[in-house]
PDB file of C-alpha atoms in Angstrom:
ATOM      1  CA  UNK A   1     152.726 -87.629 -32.013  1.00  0.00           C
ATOM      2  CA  UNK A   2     150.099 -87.787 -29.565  1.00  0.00           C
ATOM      3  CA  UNK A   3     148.867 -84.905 -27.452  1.00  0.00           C
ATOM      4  CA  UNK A   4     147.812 -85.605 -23.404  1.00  0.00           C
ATOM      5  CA  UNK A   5     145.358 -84.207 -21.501  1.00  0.00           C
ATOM      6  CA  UNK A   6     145.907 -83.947 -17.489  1.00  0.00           C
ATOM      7  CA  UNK A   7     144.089 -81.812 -15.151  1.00  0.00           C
ATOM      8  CA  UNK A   8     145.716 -78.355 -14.258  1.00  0.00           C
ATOM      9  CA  UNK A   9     146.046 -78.679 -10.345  1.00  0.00           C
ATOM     10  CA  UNK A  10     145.729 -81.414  -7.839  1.00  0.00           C
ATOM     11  CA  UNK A  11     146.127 -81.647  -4.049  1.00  0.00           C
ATOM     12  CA  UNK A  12     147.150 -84.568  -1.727  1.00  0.00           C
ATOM     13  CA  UNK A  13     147.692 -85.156   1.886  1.00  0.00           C
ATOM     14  CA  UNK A  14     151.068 -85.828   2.831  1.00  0.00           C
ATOM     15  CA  UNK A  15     151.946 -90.063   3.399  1.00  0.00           C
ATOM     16  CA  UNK A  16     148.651 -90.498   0.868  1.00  0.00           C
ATOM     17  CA  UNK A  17     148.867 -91.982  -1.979  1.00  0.00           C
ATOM     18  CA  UNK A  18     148.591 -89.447  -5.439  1.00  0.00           C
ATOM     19  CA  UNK A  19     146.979 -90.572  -8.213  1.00  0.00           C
ATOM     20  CA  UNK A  20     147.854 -88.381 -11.441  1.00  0.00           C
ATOM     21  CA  UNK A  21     145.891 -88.894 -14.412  1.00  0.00           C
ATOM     22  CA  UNK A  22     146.832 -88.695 -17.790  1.00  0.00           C
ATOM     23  CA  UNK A  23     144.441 -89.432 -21.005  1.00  0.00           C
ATOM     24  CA  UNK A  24     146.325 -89.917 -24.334  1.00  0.00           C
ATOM     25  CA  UNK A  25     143.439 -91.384 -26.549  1.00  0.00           C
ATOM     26  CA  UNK A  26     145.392 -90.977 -29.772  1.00  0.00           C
ATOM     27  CA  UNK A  27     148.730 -92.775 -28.668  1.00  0.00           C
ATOM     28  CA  UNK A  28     149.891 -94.890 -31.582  1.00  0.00           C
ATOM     29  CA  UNK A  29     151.022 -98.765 -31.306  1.00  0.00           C
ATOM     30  CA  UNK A  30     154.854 -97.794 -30.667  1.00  0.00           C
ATOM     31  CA  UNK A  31     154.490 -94.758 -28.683  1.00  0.00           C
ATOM     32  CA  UNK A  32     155.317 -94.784 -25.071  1.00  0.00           C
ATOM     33  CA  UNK A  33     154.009 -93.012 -21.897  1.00  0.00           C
ATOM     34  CA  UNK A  34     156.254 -90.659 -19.928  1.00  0.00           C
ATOM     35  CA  UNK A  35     156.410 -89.158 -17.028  1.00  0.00           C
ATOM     36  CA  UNK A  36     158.532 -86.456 -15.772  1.00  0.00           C
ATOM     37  CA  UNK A  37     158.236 -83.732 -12.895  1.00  0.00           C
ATOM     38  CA  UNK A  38     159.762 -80.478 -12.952  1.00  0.00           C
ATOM     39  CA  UNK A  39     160.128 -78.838  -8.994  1.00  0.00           C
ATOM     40  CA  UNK A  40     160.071 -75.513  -8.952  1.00  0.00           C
ATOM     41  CA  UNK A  41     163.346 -73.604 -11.008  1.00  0.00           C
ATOM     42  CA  UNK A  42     164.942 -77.270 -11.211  1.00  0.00           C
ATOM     43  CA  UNK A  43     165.048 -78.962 -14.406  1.00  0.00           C
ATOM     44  CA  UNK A  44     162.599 -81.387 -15.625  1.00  0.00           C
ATOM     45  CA  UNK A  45     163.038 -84.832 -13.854  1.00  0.00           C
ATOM     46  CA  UNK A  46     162.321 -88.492 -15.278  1.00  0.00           C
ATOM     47  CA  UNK A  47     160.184 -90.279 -13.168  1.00  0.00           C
ATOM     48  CA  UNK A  48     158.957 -93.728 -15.414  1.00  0.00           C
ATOM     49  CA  UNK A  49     157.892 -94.631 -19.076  1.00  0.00           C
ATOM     50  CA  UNK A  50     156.177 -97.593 -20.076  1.00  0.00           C
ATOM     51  CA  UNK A  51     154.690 -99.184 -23.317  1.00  0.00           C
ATOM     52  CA  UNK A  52     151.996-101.508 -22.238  1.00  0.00           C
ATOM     53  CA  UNK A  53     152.719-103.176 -19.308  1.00  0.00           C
ATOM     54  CA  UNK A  54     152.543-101.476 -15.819  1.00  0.00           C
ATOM     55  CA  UNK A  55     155.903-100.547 -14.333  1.00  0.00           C
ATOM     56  CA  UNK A  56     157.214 -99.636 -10.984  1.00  0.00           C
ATOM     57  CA  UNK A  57     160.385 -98.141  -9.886  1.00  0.00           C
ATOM     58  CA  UNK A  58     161.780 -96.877  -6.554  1.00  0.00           C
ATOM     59  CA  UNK A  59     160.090 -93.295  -7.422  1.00  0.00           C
ATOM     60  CA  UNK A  60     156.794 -94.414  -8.744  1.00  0.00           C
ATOM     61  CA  UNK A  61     154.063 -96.425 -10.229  1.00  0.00           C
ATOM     62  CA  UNK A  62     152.636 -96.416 -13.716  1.00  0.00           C
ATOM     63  CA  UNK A  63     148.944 -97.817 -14.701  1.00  0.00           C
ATOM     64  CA  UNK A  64     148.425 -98.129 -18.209  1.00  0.00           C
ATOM     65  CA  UNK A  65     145.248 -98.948 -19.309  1.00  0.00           C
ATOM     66  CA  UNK A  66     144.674-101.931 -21.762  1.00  0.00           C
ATOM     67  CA  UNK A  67     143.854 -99.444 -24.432  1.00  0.00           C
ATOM     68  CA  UNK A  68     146.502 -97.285 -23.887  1.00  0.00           C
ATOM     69  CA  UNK A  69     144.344 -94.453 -23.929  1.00  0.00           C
ATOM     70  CA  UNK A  70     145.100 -93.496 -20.455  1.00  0.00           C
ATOM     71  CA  UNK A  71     147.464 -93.780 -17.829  1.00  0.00           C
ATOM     72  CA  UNK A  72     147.773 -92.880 -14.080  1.00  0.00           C
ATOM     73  CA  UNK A  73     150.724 -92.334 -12.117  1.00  0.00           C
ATOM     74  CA  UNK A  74     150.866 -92.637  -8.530  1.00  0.00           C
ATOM     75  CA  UNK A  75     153.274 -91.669  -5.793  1.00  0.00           C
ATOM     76  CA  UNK A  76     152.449 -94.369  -3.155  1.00  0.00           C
ATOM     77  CA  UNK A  77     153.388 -92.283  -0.331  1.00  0.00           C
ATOM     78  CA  UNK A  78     153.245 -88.741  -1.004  1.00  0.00           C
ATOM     79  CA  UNK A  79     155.754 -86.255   0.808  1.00  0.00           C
ATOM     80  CA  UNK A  80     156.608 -82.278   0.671  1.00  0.00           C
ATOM     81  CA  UNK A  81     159.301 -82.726  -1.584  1.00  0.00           C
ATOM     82  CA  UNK A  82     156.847 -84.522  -4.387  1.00  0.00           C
ATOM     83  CA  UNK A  83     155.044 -80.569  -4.551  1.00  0.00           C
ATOM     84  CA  UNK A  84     155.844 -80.194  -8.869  1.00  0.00           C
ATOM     85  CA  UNK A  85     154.663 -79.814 -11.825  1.00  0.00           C
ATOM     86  CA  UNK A  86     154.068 -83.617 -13.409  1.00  0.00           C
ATOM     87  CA  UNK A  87     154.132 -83.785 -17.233  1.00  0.00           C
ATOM     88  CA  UNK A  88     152.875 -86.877 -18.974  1.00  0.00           C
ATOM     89  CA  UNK A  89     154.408 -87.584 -22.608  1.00  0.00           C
ATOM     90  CA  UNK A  90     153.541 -89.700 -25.143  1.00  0.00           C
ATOM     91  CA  UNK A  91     155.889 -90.344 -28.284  1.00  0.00           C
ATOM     92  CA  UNK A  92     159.285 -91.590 -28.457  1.00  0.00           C
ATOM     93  CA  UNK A  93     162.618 -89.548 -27.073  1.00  0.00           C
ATOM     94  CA  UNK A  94     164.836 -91.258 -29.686  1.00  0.00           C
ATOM     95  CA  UNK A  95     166.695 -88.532 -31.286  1.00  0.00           C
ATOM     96  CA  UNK A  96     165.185 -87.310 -35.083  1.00  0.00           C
ATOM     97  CA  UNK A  97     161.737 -88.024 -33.279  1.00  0.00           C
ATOM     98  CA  UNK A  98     162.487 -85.897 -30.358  1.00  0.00           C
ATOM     99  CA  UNK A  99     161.552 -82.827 -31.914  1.00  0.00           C
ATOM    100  CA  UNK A 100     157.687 -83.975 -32.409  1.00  0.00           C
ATOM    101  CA  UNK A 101     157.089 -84.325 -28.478  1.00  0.00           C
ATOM    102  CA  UNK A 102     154.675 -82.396 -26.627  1.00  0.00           C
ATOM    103  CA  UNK A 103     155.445 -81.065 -23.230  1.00  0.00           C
ATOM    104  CA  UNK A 104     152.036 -79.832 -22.610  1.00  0.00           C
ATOM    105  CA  UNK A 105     151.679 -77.626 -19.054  1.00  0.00           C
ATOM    106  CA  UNK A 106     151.367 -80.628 -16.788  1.00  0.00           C
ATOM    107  CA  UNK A 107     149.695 -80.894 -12.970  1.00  0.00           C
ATOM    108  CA  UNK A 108     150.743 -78.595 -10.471  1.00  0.00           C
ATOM    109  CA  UNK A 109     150.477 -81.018  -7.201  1.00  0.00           C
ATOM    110  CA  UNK A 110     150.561 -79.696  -3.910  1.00  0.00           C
ATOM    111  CA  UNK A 111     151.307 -81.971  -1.012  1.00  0.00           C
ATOM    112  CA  UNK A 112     149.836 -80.649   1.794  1.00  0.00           C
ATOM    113  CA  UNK A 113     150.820 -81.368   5.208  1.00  0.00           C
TER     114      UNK A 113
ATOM    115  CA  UNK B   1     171.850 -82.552 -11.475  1.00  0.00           C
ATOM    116  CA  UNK B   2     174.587 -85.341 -11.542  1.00  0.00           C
ATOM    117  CA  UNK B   3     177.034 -84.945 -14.534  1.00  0.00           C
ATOM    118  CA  UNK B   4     175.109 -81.765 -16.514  1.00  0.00           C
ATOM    119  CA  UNK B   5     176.231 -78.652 -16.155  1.00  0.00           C
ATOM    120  CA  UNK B   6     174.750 -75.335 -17.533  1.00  0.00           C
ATOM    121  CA  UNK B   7     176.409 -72.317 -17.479  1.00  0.00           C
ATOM    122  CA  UNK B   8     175.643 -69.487 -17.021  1.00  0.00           C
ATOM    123  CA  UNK B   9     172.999 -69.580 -14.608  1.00  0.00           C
ATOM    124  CA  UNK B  10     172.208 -66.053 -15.068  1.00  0.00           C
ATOM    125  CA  UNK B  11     172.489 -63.618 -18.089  1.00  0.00           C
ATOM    126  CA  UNK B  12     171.129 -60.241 -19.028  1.00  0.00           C
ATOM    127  CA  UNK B  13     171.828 -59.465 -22.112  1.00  0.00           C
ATOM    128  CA  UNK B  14     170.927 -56.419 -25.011  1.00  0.00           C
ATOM    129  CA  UNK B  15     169.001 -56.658 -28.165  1.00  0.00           C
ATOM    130  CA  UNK B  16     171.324 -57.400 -30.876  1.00  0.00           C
ATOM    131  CA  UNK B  17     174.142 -58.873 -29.061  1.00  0.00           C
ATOM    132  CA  UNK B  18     175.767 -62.910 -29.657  1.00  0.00           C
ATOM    133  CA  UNK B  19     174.598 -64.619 -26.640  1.00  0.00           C
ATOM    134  CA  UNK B  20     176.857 -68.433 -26.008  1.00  0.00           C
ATOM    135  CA  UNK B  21     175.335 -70.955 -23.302  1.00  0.00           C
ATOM    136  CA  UNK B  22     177.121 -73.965 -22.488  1.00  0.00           C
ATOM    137  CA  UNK B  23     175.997 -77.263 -21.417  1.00  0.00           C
ATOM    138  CA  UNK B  24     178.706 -79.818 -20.073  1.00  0.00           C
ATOM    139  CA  UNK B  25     178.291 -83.384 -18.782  1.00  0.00           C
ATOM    140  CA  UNK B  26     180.300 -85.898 -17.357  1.00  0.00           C
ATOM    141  CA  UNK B  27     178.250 -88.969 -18.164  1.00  0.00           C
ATOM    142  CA  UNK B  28     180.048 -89.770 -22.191  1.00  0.00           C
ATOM    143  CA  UNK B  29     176.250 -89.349 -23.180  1.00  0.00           C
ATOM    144  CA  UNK B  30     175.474 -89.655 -26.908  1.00  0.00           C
ATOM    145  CA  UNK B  31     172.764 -87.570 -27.518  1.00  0.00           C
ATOM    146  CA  UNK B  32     172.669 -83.664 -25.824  1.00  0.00           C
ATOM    147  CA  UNK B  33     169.531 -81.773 -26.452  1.00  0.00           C
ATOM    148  CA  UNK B  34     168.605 -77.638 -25.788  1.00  0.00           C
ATOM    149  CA  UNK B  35     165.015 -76.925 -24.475  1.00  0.00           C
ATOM    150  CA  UNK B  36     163.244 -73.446 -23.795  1.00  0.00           C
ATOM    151  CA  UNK B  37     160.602 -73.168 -21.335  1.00  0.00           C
ATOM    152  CA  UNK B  38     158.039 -69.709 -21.228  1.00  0.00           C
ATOM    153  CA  UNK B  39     155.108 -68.977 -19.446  1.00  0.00           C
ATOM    154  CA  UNK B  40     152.008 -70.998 -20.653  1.00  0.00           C
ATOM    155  CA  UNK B  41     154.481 -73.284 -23.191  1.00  0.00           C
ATOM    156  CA  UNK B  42     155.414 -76.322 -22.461  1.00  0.00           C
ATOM    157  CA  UNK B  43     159.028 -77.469 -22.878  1.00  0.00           C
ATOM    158  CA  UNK B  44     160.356 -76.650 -27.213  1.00  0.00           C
ATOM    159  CA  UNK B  45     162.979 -78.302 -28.406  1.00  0.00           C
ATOM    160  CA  UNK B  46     165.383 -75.712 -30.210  1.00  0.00           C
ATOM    161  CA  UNK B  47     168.303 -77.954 -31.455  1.00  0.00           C
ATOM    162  CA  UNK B  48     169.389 -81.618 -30.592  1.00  0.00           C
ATOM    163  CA  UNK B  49     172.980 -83.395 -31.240  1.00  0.00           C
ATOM    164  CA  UNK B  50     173.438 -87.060 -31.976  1.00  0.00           C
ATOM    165  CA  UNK B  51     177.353 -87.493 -31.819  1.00  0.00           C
ATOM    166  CA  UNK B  52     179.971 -85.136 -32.018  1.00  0.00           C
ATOM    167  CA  UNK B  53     179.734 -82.583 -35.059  1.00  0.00           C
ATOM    168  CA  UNK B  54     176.249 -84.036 -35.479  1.00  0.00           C
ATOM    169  CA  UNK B  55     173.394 -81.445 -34.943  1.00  0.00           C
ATOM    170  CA  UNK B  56     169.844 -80.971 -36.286  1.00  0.00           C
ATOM    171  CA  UNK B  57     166.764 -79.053 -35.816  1.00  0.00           C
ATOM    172  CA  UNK B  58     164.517 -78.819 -33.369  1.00  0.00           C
ATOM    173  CA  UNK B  59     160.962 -77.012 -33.425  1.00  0.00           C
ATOM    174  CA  UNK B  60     162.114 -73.435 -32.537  1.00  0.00           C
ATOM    175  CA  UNK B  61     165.131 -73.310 -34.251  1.00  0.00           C
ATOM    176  CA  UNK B  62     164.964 -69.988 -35.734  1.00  0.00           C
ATOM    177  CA  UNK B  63     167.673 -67.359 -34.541  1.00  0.00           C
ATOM    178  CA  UNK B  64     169.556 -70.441 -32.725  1.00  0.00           C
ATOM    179  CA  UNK B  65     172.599 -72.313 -33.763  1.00  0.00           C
ATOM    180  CA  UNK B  66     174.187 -74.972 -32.160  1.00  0.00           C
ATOM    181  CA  UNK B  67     177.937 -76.620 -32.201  1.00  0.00           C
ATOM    182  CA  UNK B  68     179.349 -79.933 -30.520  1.00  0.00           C
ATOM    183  CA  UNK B  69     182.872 -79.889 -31.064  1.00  0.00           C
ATOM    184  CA  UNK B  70     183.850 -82.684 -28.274  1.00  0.00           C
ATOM    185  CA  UNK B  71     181.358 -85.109 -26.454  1.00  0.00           C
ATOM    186  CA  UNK B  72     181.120 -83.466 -23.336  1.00  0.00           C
ATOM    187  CA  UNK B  73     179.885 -79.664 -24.604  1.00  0.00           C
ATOM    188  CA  UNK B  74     177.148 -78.493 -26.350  1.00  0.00           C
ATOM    189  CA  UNK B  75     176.966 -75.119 -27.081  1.00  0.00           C
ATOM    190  CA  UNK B  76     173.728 -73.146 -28.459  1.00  0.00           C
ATOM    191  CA  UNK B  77     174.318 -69.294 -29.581  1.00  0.00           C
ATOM    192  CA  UNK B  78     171.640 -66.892 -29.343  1.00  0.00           C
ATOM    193  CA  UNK B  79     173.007 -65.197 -33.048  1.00  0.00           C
ATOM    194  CA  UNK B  80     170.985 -61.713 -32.615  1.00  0.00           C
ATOM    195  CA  UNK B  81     169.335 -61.526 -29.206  1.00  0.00           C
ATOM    196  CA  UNK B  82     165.754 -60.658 -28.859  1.00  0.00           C
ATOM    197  CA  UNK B  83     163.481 -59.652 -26.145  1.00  0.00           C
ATOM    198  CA  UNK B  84     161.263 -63.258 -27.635  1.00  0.00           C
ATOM    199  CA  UNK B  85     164.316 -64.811 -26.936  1.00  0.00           C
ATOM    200  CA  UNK B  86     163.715 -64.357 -22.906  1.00  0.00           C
ATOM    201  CA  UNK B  87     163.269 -67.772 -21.599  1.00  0.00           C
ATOM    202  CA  UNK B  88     164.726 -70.542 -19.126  1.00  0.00           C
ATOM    203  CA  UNK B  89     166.722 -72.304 -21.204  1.00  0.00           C
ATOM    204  CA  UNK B  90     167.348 -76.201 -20.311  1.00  0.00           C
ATOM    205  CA  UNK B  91     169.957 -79.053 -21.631  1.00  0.00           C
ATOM    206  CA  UNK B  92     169.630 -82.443 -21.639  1.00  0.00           C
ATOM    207  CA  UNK B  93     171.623 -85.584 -22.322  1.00  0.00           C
ATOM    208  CA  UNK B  94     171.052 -89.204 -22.896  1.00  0.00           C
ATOM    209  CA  UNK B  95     172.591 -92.205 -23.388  1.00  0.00           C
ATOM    210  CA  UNK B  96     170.221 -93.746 -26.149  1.00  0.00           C
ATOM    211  CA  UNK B  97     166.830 -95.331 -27.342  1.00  0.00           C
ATOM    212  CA  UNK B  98     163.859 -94.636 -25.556  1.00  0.00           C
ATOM    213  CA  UNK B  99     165.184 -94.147 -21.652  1.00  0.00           C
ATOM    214  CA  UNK B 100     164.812 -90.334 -20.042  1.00  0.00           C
ATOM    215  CA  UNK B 101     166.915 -87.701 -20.446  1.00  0.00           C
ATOM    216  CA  UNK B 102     168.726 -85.929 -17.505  1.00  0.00           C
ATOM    217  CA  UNK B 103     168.025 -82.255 -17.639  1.00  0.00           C
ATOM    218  CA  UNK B 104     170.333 -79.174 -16.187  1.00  0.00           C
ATOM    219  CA  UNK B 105     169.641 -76.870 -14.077  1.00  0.00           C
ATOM    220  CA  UNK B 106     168.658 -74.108 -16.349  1.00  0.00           C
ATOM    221  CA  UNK B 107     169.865 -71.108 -17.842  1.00  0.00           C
ATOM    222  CA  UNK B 108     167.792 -67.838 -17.305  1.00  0.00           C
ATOM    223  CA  UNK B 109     168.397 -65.418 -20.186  1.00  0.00           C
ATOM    224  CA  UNK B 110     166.515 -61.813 -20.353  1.00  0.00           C
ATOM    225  CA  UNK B 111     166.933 -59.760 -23.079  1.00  0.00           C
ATOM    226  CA  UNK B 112     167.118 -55.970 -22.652  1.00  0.00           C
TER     227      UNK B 112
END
């Protein structure tokens, strides 16, 4: 499965928009993007996942390039409560394939008031 | 974390002791999944179940088993606890096919 690359730390200005990177250059055809944040001590949350489209739910944004080696995700409207660690996946989460993800370290993102 | 539930939240534990974590949902999820998180690793995968009775390997397996014996619970003993075995320990469930999982709350296990 493919490995992702994101920077280590970002900041952002609370009610900004944050714009998290994510390069995945060796994503296969049926792999998809994932994104998950993890607030500090909580569990890992899902966020979004897409395949080659863009996609937008009530949490967030996903831009996928038309290459699919990259991807951004982006919090329109940043608050406090978005400060966490945001881990980008590619792969699949069915179960037998599960096992080949990486979780890599993520971006730390502060939101700063 | 709606319908998951890990317990227990805390342990300390010795070397060489059987160690039992529990993970319980609500949610009549297939698939159940047990995660450890360390310092400068990102999230491993120790075991995974499919359905109930139905468990396989994850990528840090060794010195873990797992059992499902009903839907709701999935259970993952520590057989011989070891201070490498210190971690946050995290379950997750879903439903199916390529949607997120919904993690717990975590378990934090030291070993003494």
């Amino acid at each position: 499965d493919a490995k992702t690359t994101q920077p280590t730390s970002m900041d952002c200005a609370e009610g900004r928009a944050a714009n998290l990177p994510c390069n995945h250059s060796t994503i296969s055809g049926n792999e998809y993007v994932y994104w998950y944040r993890q607030i500090h001590s909580q569990g890992p949350q899902y966020i979004i996942h897409g395949l080659k489209n863009n996609e937008t739910n009530e949490m967030a944004s996903l831009i996928i390039t038309e290459d699919r080696k990259s991807s951004t995700l982006i919090l329109p409207h940043a608050t406090l409560r978005d400060t966490a660690v945001y881990y980008c996946i590619v792969g699949t989460f069915q179960a037998g394939n599960n096992r080949k993800l990486i979780w890599g370290l993520g971006t730390s993102l502060a939101v700063n008031p | 974390d709606a319908g998951i539930t890990q317990s227990p939240r805390h342990k300390v534990t010795e070397t060489g002791t059987p160690v039992t974590l529990r993970c319980h949902q609500t949610e009549n999820h297939r698939y159940m999944y047990w995660y450890r998180q360390d310092p400068g690793h990102g999230l491993r995968l120790i075991h995974y179940s499919y359905g109930v009775k139905d468990t396989d390997k994850g990528e840090v397996s060794d010195g873990y088993s797992v059992s499902r014996s009903k839907t709701e619970d999935f259970l993952l003993t520590l057989e011989s606890a070891t201070s490498s075995q210190t971690s946050v320990y995290f379950c997750a469930i879903s439903e199916r096919g390529q949607g997120g999982y919904t993690f717990g709350s975590g378990t934090r296990l030291t070993v003494v």
